[in-house]
XYZ file of C-alpha atoms in Angstrom:
85
model
C 24.465 18.817 -4.991
C 20.771 18.903 -4.062
C 21.493 17.005 -0.838
C 24.142 19.535 0.187
C 21.807 22.465 -0.559
C 18.987 20.843 1.447
C 21.365 20.140 4.319
C 22.575 23.763 4.271
C 18.997 25.078 4.356
C 18.093 22.742 7.199
C 21.163 23.742 9.245
C 20.420 27.416 8.606
C 16.836 26.995 9.837
C 17.931 25.140 13.034
C 21.041 27.203 13.853
C 19.288 29.523 16.315
C 17.602 26.658 18.149
C 20.873 24.775 18.505
C 23.269 27.567 19.467
C 21.280 30.439 21.003
C 19.589 30.307 24.387
C 16.390 32.228 24.829
C 16.380 34.677 27.726
C 14.597 33.230 30.762
C 11.863 35.079 32.551
C 12.820 36.347 36.018
C 11.752 34.114 38.915
C 8.318 34.905 40.294
C 6.868 33.164 43.371
C 4.154 30.696 42.484
C 0.587 30.914 43.747
C 0.358 27.107 43.948
C 2.941 24.535 45.058
C 5.261 23.471 42.284
C 8.366 21.347 41.741
C 7.170 18.669 44.133
C 9.908 16.164 44.985
C 9.641 12.795 46.728
C 13.027 11.598 47.973
C 14.341 8.935 50.326
C 14.206 9.909 53.986
C 16.903 9.559 56.606
C 14.902 7.914 59.429
C 14.667 4.333 58.162
C 14.297 2.405 54.917
C 10.601 3.296 54.597
C 10.817 7.040 55.322
C 10.365 9.603 52.565
C 10.825 13.355 52.291
C 8.409 15.500 50.318
C 9.459 19.001 49.364
C 7.923 21.655 47.180
C 8.485 25.199 46.049
C 5.959 27.835 46.950
C 5.590 31.557 47.552
C 8.243 33.510 49.470
C 5.870 34.053 52.424
C 5.993 31.249 54.989
C 2.535 29.902 55.815
C 1.470 26.723 57.601
C 1.310 23.893 55.078
C 0.486 20.218 54.998
C 0.554 17.177 52.745
C -2.471 14.934 52.316
C -1.789 11.280 51.549
C -4.765 9.354 50.211
C -5.085 5.566 50.164
C -6.838 4.965 46.862
C -8.330 1.647 47.934
C -9.811 2.569 51.315
C -10.184 6.318 50.563
C -8.520 7.127 53.909
C -6.663 10.444 54.053
C -3.703 11.238 56.287
C -2.726 14.870 56.819
C 0.930 15.547 57.712
C 1.928 19.052 58.770
C 4.964 20.525 57.032
C 8.044 21.523 58.997
C 11.280 23.244 58.136
C 14.157 20.959 57.185
C 16.655 20.056 59.891
C 20.087 21.527 59.385
C 22.773 18.837 59.575
C 26.161 20.025 60.771
């Protein structure tokens, strides 16, 4: 009987977390790049695509790749994705 009562109290305390979704805040543009993704590219087996989410205003952007051993930095300018028909 004690086990059933404890189980009922536990379920009652977790019910809202399990079955009710909290309202999400409306989307607001970020002041810094976020949601950075590195995916396979479509040029050859070594190409990669880097994408990120940023503010709604388009500004020139770039990615800096740093070789941790030699401390060399490569700067690659961002460009809009190609539309494939």
